[in-house]
XYZ file of C-alpha atoms in Angstrom:
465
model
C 18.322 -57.699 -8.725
C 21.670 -58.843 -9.608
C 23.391 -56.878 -7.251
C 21.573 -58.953 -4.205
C 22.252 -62.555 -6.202
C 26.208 -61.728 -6.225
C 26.616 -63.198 -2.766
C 24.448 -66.056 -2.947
C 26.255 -66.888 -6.448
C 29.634 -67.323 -4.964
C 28.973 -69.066 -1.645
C 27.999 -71.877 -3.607
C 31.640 -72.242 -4.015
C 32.686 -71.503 -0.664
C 34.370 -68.591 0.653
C 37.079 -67.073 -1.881
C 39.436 -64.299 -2.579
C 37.310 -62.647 -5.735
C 40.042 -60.932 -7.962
C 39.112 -58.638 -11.076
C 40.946 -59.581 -14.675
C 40.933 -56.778 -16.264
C 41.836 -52.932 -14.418
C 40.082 -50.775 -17.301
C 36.685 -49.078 -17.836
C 34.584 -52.499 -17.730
C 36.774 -53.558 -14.773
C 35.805 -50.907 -12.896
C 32.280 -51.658 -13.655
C 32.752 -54.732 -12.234
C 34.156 -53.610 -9.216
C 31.642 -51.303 -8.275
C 28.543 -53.874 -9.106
C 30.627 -56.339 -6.381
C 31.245 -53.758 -3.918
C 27.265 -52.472 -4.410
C 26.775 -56.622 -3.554
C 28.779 -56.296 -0.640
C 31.549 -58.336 -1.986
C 34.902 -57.087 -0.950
C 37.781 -57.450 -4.360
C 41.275 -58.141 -3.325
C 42.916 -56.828 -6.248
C 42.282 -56.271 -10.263
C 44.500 -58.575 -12.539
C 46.129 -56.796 -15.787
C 48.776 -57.664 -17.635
C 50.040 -54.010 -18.569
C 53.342 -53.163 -16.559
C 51.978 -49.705 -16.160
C 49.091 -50.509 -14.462
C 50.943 -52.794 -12.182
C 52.707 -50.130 -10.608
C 49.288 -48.045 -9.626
C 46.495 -48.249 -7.169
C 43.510 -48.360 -9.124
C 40.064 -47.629 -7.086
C 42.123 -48.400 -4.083
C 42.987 -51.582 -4.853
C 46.649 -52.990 -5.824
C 46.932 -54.516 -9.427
C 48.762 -57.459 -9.505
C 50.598 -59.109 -12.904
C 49.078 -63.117 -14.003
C 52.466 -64.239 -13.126
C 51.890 -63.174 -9.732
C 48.218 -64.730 -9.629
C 49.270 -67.867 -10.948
C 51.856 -68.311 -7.582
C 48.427 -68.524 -5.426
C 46.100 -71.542 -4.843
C 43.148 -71.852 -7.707
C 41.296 -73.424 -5.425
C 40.878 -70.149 -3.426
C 40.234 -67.561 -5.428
C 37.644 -66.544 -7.818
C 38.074 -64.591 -10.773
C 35.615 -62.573 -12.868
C 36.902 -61.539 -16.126
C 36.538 -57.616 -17.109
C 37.451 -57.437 -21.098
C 35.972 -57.709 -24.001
C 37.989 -58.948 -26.767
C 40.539 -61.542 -24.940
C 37.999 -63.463 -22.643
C 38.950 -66.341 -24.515
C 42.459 -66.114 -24.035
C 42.247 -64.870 -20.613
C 39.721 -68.371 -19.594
C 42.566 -70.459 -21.858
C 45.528 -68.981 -19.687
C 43.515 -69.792 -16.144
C 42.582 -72.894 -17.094
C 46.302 -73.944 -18.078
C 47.403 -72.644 -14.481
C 44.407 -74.561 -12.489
C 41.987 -71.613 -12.422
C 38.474 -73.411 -12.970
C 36.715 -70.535 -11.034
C 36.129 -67.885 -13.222
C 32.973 -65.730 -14.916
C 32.786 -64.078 -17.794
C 31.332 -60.154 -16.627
C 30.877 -58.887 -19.767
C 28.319 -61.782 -21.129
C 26.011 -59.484 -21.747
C 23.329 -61.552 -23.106
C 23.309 -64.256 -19.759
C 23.843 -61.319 -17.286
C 20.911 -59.012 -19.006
C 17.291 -60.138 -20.127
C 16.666 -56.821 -21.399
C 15.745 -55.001 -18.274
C 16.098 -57.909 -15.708
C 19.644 -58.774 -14.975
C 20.488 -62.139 -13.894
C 23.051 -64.328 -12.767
C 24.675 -66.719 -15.525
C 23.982 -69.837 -13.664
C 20.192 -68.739 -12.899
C 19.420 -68.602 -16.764
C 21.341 -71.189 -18.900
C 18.246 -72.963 -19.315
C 16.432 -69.898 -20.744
C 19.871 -69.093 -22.818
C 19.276 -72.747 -24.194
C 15.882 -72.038 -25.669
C 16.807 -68.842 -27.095
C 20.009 -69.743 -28.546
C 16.952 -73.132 -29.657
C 14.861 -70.755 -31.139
C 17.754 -68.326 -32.728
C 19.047 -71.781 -34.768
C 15.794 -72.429 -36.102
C 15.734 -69.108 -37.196
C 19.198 -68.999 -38.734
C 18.607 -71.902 -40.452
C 15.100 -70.572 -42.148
C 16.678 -67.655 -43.085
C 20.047 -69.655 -45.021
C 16.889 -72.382 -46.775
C 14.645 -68.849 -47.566
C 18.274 -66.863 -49.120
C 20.250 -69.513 -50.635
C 18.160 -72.987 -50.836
C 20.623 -74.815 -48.529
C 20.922 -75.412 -44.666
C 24.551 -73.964 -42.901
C 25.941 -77.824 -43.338
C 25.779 -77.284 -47.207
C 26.887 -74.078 -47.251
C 30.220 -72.755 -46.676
C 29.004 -69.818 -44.311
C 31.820 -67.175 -43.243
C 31.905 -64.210 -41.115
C 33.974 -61.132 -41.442
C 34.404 -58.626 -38.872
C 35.258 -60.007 -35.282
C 33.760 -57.382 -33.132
C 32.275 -57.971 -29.705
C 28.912 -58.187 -31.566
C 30.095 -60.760 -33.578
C 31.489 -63.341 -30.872
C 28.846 -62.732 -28.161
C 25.786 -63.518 -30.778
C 27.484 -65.628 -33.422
C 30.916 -67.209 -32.726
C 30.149 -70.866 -31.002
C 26.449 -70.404 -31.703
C 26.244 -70.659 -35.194
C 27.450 -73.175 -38.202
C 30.147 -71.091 -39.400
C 33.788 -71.830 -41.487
C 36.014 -69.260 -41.429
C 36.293 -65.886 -39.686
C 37.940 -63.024 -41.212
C 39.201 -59.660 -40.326
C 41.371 -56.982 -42.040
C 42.810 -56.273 -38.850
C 46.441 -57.136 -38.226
C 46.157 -57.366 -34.623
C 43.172 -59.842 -34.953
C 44.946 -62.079 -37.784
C 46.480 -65.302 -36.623
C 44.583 -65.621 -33.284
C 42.394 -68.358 -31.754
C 39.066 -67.541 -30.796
C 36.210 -69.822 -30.028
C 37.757 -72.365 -32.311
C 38.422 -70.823 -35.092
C 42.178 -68.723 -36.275
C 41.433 -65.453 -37.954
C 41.933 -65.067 -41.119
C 42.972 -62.063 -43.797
C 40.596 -61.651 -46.386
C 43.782 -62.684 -48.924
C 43.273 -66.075 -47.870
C 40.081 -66.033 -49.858
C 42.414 -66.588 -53.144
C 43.781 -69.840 -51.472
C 39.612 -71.238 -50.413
C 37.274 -72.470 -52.735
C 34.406 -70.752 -53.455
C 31.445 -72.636 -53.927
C 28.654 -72.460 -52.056
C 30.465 -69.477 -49.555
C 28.301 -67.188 -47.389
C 29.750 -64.205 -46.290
C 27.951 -62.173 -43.068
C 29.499 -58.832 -42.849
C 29.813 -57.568 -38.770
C 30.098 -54.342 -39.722
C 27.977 -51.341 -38.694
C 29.410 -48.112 -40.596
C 28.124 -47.764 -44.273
C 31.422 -46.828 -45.556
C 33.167 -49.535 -44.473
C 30.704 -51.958 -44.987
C 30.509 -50.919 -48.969
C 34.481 -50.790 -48.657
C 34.886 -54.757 -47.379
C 31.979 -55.967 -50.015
C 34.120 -54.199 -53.036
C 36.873 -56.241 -51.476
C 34.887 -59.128 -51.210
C 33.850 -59.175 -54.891
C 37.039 -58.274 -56.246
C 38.146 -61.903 -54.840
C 34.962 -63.100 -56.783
C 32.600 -63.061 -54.619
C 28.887 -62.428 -55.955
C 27.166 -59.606 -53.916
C 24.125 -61.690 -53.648
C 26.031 -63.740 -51.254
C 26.751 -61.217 -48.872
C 24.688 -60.742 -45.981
C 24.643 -57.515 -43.657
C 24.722 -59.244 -40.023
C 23.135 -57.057 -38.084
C 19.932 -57.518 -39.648
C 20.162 -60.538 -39.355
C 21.421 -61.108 -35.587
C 17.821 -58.615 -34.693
C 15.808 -61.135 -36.636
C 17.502 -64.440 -35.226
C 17.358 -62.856 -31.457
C 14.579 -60.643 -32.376
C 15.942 -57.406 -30.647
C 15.296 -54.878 -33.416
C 14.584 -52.217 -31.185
C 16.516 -53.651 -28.073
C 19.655 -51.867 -27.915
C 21.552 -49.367 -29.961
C 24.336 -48.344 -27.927
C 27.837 -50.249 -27.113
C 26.836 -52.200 -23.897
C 23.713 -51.279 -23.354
C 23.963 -48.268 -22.161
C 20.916 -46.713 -23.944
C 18.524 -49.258 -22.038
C 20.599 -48.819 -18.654
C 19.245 -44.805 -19.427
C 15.910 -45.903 -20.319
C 15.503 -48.030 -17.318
C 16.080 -45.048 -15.335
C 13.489 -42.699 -16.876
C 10.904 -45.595 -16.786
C 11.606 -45.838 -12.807
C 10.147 -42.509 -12.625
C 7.277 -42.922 -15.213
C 9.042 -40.750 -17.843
C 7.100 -41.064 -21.134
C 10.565 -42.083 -23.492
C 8.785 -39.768 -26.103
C 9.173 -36.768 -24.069
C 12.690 -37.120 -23.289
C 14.941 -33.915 -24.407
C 18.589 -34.838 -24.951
C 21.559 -33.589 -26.153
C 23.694 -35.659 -27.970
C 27.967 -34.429 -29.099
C 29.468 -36.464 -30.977
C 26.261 -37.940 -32.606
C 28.550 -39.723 -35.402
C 26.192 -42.602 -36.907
C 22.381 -41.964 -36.434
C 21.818 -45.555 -35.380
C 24.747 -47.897 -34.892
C 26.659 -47.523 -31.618
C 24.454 -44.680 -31.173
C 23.496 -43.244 -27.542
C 19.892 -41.521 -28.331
C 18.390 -43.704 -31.538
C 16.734 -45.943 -28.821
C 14.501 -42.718 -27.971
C 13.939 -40.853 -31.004
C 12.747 -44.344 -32.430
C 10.135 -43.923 -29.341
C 9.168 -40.694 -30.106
C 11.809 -38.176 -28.441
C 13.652 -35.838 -29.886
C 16.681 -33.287 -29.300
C 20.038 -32.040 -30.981
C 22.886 -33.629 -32.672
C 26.152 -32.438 -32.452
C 28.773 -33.935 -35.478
C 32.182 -32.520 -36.845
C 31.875 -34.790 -39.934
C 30.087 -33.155 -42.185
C 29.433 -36.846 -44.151
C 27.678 -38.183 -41.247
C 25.611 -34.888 -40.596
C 23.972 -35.548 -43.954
C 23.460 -38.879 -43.016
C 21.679 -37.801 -39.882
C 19.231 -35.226 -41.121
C 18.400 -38.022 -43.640
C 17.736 -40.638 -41.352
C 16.380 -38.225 -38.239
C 14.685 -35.272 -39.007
C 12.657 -34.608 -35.777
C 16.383 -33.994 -34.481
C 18.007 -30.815 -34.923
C 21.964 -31.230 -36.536
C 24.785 -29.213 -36.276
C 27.540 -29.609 -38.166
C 30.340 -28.360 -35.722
C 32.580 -29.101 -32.904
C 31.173 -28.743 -29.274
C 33.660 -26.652 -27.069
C 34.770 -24.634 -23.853
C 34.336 -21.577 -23.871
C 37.590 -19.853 -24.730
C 37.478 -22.327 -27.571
C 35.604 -20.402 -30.118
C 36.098 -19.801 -33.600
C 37.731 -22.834 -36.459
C 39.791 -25.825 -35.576
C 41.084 -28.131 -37.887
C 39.489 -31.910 -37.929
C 40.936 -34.629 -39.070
C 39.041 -37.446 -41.065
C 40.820 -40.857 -40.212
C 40.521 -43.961 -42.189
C 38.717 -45.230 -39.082
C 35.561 -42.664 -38.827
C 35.384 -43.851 -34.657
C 39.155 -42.094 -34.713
C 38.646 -38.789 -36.087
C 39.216 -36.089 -34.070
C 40.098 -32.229 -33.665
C 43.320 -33.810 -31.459
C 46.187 -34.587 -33.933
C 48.242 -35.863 -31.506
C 45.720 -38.070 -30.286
C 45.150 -39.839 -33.673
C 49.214 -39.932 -34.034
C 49.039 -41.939 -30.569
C 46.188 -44.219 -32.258
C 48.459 -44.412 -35.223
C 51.156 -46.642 -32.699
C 48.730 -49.144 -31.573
C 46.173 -49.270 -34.837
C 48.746 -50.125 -38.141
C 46.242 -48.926 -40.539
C 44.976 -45.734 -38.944
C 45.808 -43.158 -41.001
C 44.821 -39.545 -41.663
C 42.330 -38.675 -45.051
C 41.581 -35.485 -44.868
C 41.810 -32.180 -43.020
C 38.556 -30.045 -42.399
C 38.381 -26.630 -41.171
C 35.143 -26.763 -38.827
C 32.942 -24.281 -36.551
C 33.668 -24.647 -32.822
C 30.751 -23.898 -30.685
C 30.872 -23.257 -26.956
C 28.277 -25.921 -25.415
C 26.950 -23.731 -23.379
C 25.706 -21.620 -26.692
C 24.270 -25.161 -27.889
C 22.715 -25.308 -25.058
C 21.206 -21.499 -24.862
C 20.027 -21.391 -27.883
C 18.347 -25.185 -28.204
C 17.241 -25.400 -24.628
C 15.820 -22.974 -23.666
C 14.181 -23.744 -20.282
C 17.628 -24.641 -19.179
C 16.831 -28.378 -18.372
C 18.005 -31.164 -20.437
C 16.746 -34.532 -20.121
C 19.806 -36.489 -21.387
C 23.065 -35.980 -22.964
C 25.214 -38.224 -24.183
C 29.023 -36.608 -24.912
C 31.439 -38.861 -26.775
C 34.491 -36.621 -28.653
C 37.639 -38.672 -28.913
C 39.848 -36.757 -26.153
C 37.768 -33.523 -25.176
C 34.975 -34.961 -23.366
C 36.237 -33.801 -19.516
C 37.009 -30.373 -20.985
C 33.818 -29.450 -22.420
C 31.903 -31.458 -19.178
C 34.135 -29.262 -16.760
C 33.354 -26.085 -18.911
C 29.206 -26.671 -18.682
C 27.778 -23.630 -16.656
C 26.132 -26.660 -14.458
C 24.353 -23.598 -11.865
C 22.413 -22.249 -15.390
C 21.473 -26.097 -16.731
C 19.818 -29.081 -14.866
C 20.863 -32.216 -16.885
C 19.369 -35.411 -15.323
C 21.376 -37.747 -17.083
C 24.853 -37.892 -18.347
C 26.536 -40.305 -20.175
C 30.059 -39.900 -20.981
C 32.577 -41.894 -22.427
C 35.633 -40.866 -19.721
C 39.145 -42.370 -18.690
C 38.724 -42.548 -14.689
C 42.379 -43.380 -14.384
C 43.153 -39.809 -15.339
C 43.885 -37.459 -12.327
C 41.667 -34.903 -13.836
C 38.556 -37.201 -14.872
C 38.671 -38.772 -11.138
C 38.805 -35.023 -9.876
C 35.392 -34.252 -12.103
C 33.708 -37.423 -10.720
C 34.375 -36.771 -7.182
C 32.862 -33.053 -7.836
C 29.963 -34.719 -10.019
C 29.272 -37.099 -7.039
C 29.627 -34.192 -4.102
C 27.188 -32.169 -5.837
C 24.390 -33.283 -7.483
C 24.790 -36.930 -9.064
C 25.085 -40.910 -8.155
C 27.244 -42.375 -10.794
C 28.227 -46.156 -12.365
C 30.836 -47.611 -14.628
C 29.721 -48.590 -17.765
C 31.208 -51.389 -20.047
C 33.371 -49.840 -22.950
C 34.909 -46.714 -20.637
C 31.317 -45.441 -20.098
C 30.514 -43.304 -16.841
C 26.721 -42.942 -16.154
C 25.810 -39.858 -14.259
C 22.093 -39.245 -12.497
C 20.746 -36.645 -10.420
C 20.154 -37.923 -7.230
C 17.499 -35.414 -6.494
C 15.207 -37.132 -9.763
C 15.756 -40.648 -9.652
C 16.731 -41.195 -5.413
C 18.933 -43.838 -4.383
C 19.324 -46.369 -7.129
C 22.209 -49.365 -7.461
């Protein structure tokens, strides 16, 4: 297991003071896999002033000014983020720092099931990323009659998707994004571009692949693609394509992995995935970034819980083994109509206004586009009246803002869940309060990447790291 490698991994380097770059949700993921190993963490690294000031899991958090007084040669870092590992290795290497892992590389940490260290499976990486080539290059020959050397192949959308399977890997030219934040950086190579550039590039022979999941916004960047004159037979839906290059079509569904993390843990008991009951709020797209499509695609079925009523129609057209309701899950004093608010990002929307205002500061084009006025049900109703024996197999509880509310509000003496997986802020006083009383009562627990807390009953699955 990996846990057990971890030590063997880094006395190949000697002994060192192990540090943590990051001090967020996939940070303290990290830390907890290291100190399951055995490995004791001096301190996370973060570069936000308000962290610096805080003990985080115990541990100081120190700024990179303050790492970069120490001596590289005895310390070794592994890097917790997800969308500035580039910079972060760039920055380390400028001060000295040549010991330093990537955490979050999901695809040389995981072969499906069987983690592994990086350095125990570049070999097998090779022939994949061998293997994914020939493939990529099939598919341009098979589309467009050209190999990736004659074609001007570009890729818009830089999610974590899109730079863990494609970025370095692939013959690409330019990389665009309609994010602000995103234009005008370096990463792998390559300075992100606004899609206005387009009017400045010529055309011929361009290839765009699209790295983007949601429907809506997918049909909303290839109108913008073709009103710079781009022909809609030369845009390519990635996704698609990265399952047949890497030939995971039916690997992974959620953000991280976290779907085959909960799979792993029925299959260490036996449990037939096809028989699996969950429960999933805040259902939002039936497949992508989804927490239960990996299941029902295997047979199981349950309820889904979504606000938006555009995404409810979606999933009774796409999943109709599952049961949908189109409403808001709540406490219990929280009955009745709230207002919901449609964003121009659909992962944003929320029944919290002031939440999306805070968005609003750090997300430029976040804006509100439309107010709703939808049914709030108590989720211990949902569950009554959809379950019930009382006993759900799985719920998965993602709803911008509310999640520790509704969690705390769960009549948990009336229900046996058996797995949990919520998407909670463990730097909160009141989240860390719920997953001390989660952990003294019934469940073992692990950070997930992406702010992810995975909860299990100790009582089903036993002792597990």
């Amino acid at each position: 297991m990996i846990i057990s490698m971890i030590p063997k991994f880094l006395e190949q380097g000697g002994k060192k003071t192990v540090m943590i770059w990051g001090a967020a949700g996939i940070g303290m993921k990290c830390l907890r896999t290291l100190q399951a190993a055995g490995i004791d963490v001096a301190n996370f690294v973060d570069k936000d002033p308000g962290k610096q000031s805080v003990s985080i899991a115990g541990l100081p958090v120190i700024s990179p000014e303050s790492l970069f007084e120490r001596d590289p040669k005895d310390i070794y870092i592994f890097i917790a983020t997800i969308n500035y590992t580039d910079e972060i290795s760039q920055i380390l290497r400028e001060h000295g720092f040549k010991e330093y892992i990537d955490f979050v590389d999901y695809f040389r940490w995981y072969e499906i099931d069987k983690p592994c260290l990086p350095h125990n499976d570049f070999e097998k990486e090779k022939c994949k990323q061998v293997e994914a080539s020939k493939a990529y290059e099939a598919f341009l020959m098979e589309s467009f009659g050209k190999t990736s050397k004659e074609l001007t192949v570009s890729v818009v959308g830089l999610g974590l998707h899109c730079q863990r399977l494609f970025l370095g890997k692939f013959e690409v030219k330019y990389v665009f994004d309609n994010s602000k934040k995103q234009q005008g950086r370096q990463i792998k190579g390559y300075t992100i571009l606004p899609p206005a550039e387009l009017k400045n590039i010529k055309k011929d022979d361009m290839v765009f692949l699209l790295w983007i999941y949601y429907e809506h916004i997918y049909e909303r960047v290839k109108k913008q693609l073709m009103d710079y004159g781009i022909s809609e037979d030369r845009i390519v839906h990635a996704k698609p394509l990265a399952e047949r290059l890497y030939r995971i079509d039916s690997w992974s569904y959620s953000a991280g992995l976290a779907d085959r993390k909960v799979l792993s843990l029925f299959a260490s008991i036996g449990k037939d995935p096809a028989k699996i009951r969950y429960l999933d709020i805040g259902a939002n797209h039936y497949l992508f970034y989804n927490n239960t499509y990996l299941f029902y695609n295997q047979g199981a079925c349950g309820v889904l819980v979504e606000a938006n009523p555009d995404l409810c129609e979606v999933l009774r057209n796409n999943r109709p083994r599952d049961i949908v309701l189109n409403c808001g899950a709540s406490t219990n004093s929280m009955n009745g109509i709230m207002t919901y608010y449609k964003t121009t990002r659909i992962g944003r929307n929320s029944f919290l206004k002031d939440k999306i205002i805070a968005d609003m500061q750090k997300i430029p084009d976040l804006r509100i586009l439309e107010e709703l006025s939808i049914p709030m049900y108590p989720v211990n109703r949902i569950i009554r009246e959809h379950f019930a024996d009382g006993h759900i197999d799985f719920i998965s509880i993602d709803i911008e803002g509310m999640d520790c509310e509704v969690l705390e509000s769960i009549d948990w003496d009336a229900v046996r869940i058996d797995v949990l997986l919520a998407e909670l802020n463990p730097n909160s006083d009141r989240v860390s309060s719920f997953i001390s009383w989660m952990g003294e009562k019934w469940y073992d627990y692990e950070f997930l990447a992406d702010g992810m807390i995975l909860f299990y009953r100790r009582d089903v699955f036993g002792n597990i790291n």
